[in-house]
PDB file of C-alpha atoms in Angstrom:
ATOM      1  CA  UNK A1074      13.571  48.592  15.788  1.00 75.00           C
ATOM      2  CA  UNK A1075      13.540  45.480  18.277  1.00 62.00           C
ATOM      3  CA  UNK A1076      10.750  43.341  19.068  1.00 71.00           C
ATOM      4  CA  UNK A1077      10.444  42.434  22.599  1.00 68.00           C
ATOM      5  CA  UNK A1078       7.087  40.073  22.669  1.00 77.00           C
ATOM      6  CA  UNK A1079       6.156  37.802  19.909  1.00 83.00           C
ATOM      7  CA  UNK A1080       3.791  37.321  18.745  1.00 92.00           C
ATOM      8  CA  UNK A1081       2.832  41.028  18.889  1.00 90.00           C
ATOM      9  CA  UNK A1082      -0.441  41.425  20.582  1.00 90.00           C
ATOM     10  CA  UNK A1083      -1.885  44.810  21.755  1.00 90.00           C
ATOM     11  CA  UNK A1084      -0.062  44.117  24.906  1.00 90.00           C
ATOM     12  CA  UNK A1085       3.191  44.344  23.309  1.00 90.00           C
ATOM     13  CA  UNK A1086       6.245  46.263  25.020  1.00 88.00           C
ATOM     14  CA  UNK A1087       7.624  48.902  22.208  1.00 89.00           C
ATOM     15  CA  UNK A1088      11.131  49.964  21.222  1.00 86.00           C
ATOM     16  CA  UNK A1089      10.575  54.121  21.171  1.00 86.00           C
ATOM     17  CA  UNK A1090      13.600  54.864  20.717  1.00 90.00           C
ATOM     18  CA  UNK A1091      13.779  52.345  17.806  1.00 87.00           C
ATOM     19  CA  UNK A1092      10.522  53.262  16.367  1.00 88.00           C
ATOM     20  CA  UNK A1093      11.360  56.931  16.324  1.00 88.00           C
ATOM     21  CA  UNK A1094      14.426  56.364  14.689  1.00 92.00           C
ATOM     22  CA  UNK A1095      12.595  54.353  11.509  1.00 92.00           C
ATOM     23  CA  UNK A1096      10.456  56.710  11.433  1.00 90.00           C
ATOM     24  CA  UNK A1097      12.987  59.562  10.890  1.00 90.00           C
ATOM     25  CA  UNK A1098      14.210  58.026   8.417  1.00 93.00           C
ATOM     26  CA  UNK A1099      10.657  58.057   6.612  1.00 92.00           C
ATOM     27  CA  UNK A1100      11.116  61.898   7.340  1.00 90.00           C
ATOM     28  CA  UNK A1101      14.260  62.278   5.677  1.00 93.00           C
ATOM     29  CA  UNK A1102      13.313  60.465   2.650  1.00 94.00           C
ATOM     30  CA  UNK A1103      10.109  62.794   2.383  1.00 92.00           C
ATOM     31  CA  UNK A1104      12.676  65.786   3.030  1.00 92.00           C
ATOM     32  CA  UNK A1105      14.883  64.937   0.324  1.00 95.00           C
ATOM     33  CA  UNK A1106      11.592  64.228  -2.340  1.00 94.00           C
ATOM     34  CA  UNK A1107      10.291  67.626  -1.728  1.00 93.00           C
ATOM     35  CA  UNK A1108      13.703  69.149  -1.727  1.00 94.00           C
ATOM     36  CA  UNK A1109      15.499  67.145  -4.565  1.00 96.00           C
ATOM     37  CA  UNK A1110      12.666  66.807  -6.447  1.00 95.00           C
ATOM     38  CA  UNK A1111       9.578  68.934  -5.514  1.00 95.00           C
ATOM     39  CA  UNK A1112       7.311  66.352  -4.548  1.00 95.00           C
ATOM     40  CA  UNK A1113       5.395  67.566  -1.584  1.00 94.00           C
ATOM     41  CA  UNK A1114       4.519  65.349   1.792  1.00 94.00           C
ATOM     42  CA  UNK A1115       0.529  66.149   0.487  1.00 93.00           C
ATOM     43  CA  UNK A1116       1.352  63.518  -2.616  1.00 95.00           C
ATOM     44  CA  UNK A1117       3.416  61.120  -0.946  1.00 95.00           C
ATOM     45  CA  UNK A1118       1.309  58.004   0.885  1.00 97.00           C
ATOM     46  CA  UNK A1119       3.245  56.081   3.039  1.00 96.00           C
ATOM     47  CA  UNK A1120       3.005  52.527   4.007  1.00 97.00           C
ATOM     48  CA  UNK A1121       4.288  48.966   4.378  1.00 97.00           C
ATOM     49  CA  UNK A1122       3.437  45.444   5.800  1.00 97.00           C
ATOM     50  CA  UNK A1123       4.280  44.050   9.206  1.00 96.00           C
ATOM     51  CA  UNK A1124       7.046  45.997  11.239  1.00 94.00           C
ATOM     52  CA  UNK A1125       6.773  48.308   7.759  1.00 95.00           C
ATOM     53  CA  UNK A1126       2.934  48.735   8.148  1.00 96.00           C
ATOM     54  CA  UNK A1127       3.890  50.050  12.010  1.00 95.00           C
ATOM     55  CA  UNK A1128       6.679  52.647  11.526  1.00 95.00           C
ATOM     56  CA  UNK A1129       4.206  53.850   8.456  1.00 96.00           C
ATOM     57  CA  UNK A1130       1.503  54.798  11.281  1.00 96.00           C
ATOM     58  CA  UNK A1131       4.016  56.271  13.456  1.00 94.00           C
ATOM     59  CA  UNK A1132       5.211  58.797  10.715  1.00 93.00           C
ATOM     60  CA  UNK A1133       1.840  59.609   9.670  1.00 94.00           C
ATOM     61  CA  UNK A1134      -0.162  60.173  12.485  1.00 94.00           C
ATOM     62  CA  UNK A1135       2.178  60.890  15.672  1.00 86.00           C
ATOM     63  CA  UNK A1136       4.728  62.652  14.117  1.00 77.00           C
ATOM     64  CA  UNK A1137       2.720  65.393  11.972  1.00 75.00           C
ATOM     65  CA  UNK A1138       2.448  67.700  14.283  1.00 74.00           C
ATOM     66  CA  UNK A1139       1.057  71.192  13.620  1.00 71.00           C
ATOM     67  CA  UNK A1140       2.929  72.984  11.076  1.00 76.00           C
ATOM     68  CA  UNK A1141       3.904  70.048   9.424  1.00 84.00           C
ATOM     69  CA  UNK A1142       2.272  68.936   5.803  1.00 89.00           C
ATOM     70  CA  UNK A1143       0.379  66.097   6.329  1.00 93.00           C
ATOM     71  CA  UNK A1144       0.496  63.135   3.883  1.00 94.00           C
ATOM     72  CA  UNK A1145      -1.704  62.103   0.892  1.00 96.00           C
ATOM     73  CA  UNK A1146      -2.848  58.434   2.631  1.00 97.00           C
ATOM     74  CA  UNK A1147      -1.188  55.493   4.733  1.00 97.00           C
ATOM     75  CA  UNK A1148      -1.427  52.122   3.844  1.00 98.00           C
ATOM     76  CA  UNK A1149      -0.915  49.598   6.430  1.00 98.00           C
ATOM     77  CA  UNK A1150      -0.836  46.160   5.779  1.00 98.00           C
ATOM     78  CA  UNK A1151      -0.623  43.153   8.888  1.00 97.00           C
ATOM     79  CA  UNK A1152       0.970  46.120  11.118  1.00 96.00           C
ATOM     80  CA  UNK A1153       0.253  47.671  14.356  1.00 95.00           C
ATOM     81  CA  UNK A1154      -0.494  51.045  15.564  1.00 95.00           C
ATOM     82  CA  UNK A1155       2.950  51.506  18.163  1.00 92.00           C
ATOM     83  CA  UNK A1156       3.623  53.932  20.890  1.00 89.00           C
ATOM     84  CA  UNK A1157      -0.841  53.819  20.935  1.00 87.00           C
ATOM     85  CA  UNK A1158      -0.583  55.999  24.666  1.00 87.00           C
ATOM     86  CA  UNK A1159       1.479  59.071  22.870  1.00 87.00           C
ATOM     87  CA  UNK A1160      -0.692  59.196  20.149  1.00 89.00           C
ATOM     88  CA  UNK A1161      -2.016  62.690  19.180  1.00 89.00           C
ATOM     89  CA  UNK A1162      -3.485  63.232  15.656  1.00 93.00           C
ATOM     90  CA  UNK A1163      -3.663  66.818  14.508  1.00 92.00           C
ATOM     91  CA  UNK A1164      -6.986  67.933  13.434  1.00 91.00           C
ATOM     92  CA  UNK A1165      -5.640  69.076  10.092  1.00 92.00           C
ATOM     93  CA  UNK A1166      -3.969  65.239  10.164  1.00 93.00           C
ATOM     94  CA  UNK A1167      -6.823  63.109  10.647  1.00 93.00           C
ATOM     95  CA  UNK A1168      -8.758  65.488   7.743  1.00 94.00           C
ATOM     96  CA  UNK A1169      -6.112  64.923   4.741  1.00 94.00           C
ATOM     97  CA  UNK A1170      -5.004  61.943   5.976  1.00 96.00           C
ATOM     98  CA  UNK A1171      -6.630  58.584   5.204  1.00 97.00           C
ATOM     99  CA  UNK A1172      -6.056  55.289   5.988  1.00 98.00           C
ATOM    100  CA  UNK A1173      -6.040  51.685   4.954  1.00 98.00           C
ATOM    101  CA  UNK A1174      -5.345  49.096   6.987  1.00 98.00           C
ATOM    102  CA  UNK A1175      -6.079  45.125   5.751  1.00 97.00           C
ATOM    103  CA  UNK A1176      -5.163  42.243   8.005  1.00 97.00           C
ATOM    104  CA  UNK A1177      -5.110  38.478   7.863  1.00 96.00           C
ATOM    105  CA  UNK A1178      -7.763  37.329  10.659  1.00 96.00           C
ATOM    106  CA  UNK A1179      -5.363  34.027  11.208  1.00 97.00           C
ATOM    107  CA  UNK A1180      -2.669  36.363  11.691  1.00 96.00           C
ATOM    108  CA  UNK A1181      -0.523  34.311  14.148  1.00 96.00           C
ATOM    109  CA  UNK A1182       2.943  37.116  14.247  1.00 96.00           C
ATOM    110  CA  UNK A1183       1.337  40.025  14.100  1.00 97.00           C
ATOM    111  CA  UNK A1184      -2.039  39.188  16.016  1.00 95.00           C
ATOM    112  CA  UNK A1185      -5.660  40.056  14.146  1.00 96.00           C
ATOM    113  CA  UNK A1186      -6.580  41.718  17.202  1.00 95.00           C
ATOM    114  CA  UNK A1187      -4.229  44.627  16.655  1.00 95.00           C
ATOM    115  CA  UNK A1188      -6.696  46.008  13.269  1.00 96.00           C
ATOM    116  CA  UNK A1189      -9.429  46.320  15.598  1.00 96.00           C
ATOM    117  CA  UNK A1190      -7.670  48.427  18.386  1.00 96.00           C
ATOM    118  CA  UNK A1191      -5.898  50.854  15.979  1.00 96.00           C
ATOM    119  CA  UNK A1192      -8.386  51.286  14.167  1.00 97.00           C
ATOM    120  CA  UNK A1193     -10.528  52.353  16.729  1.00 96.00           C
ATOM    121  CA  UNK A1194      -7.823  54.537  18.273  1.00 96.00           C
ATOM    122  CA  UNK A1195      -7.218  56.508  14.977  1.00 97.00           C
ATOM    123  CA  UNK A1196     -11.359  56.800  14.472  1.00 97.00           C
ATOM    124  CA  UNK A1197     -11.330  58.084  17.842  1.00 95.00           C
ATOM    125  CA  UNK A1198      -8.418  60.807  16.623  1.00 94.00           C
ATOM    126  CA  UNK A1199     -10.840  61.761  13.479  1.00 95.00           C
ATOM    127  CA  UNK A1200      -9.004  59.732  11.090  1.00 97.00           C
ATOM    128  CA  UNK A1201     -10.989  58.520   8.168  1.00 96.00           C
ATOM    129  CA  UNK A1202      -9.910  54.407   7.934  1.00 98.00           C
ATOM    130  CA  UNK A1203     -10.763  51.634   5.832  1.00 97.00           C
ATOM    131  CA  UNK A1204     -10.162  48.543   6.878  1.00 97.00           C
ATOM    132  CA  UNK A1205     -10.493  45.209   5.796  1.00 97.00           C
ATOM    133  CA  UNK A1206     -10.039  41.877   6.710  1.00 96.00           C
ATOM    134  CA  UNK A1207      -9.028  38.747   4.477  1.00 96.00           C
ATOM    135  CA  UNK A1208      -8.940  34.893   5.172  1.00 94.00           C
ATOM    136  CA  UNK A1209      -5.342  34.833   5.649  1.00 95.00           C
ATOM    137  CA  UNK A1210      -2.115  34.455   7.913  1.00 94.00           C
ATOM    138  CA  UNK A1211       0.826  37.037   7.861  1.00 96.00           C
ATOM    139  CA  UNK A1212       1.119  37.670   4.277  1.00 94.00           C
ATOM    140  CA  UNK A1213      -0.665  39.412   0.941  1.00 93.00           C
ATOM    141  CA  UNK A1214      -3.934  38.596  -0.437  1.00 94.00           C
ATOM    142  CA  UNK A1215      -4.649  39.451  -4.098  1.00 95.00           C
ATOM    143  CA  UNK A1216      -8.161  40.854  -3.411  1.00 96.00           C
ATOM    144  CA  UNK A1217      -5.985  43.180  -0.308  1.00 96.00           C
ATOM    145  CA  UNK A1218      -3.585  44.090  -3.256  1.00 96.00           C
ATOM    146  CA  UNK A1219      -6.610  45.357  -5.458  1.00 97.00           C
ATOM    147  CA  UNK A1220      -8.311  47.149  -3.138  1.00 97.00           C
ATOM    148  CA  UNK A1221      -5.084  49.248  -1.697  1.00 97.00           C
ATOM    149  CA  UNK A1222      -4.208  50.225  -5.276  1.00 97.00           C
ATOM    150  CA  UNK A1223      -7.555  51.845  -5.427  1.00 96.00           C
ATOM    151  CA  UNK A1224      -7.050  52.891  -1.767  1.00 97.00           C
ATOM    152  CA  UNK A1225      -3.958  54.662  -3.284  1.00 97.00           C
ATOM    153  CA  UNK A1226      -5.123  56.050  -6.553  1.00 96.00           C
ATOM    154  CA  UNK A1227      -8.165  58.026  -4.971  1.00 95.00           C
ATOM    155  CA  UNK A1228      -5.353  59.415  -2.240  1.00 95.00           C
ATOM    156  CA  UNK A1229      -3.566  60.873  -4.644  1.00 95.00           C
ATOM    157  CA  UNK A1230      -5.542  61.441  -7.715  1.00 93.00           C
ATOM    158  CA  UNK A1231      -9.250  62.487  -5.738  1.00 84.00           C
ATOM    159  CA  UNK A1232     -11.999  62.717  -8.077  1.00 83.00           C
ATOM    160  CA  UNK A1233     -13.664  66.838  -7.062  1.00 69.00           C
TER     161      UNK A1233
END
């Protein structure tokens, strides 16, 4: 997809038609993993960093609608929650459906302030989201790595 303001702030004009189309392709793989190889959308987490981190969010939480299996987690890392005045989470969604979100808080591409609005937009939708901040610009921090992997283990392996 295109990027039309930069850095991205919460202000920041989207590319739907862009978006969407990363995000089908999220929905293709997850087709072709639970047709090729019988691993169902309830034990896949999705995720990624940056632009990654904001198509992740998009496939997650606007585009399971009702009927549709919602995922085991979403990780997203220095992203942005797009398309924010379309968003409906499903009930059944924001239930199975956690979320991790880390950002740098000297983020100067993809602006701090973006954690704290969709973060508060998804909590508002029911979704259960951790989120953490690190001392950091647009990248990885080791401590963000750690605490994702255990983010991701408990999605998909939850203790009863």
């Amino acid at each position: 997809f295109d990027l039309f303001d930069w850095p991205i702030g919460i202000t920041a004009k989207d590319d739907r038609d862009g978006k969407m189309a990363a995000a089908q392709q999220i929905e293709d793989t997850i087709e072709k993993l639970e047709s090729e190889m019988g691993i169902p959308p309830s034990r896949v987490v999705v995720g990624g960093f940056s632009q990654g981190g904001a198509v992740a969010l998009l496939a997650a939480y606007h585009r399971r609608v009702e009927g549709r299996v919602p995922f085991a987690g979403c990780v997203c890392l220095s992203g942005w929650l797009t398309l924010k005045d379309e968003l409906k989470v499903t009930p059944e969604v924001a239930k199975s459906t956690p979320l991790f979100w880390g950002h740098g808080t000297w983020d100067d591409k993809v602006l701090f302030e973006q954690q704290a609005h969709g973060v508060e937009k998804l909590r508002e939708s029911g979704v259960d989201v951790s989120d953490y901040n690190y001392p950091m610009g647009h990248q990885s921090h080791p401590e963000e790595m750690s605490m994702m992997a255990e983010f991701v283990e408990k999605a998909l392996f939850p203790k009863e």
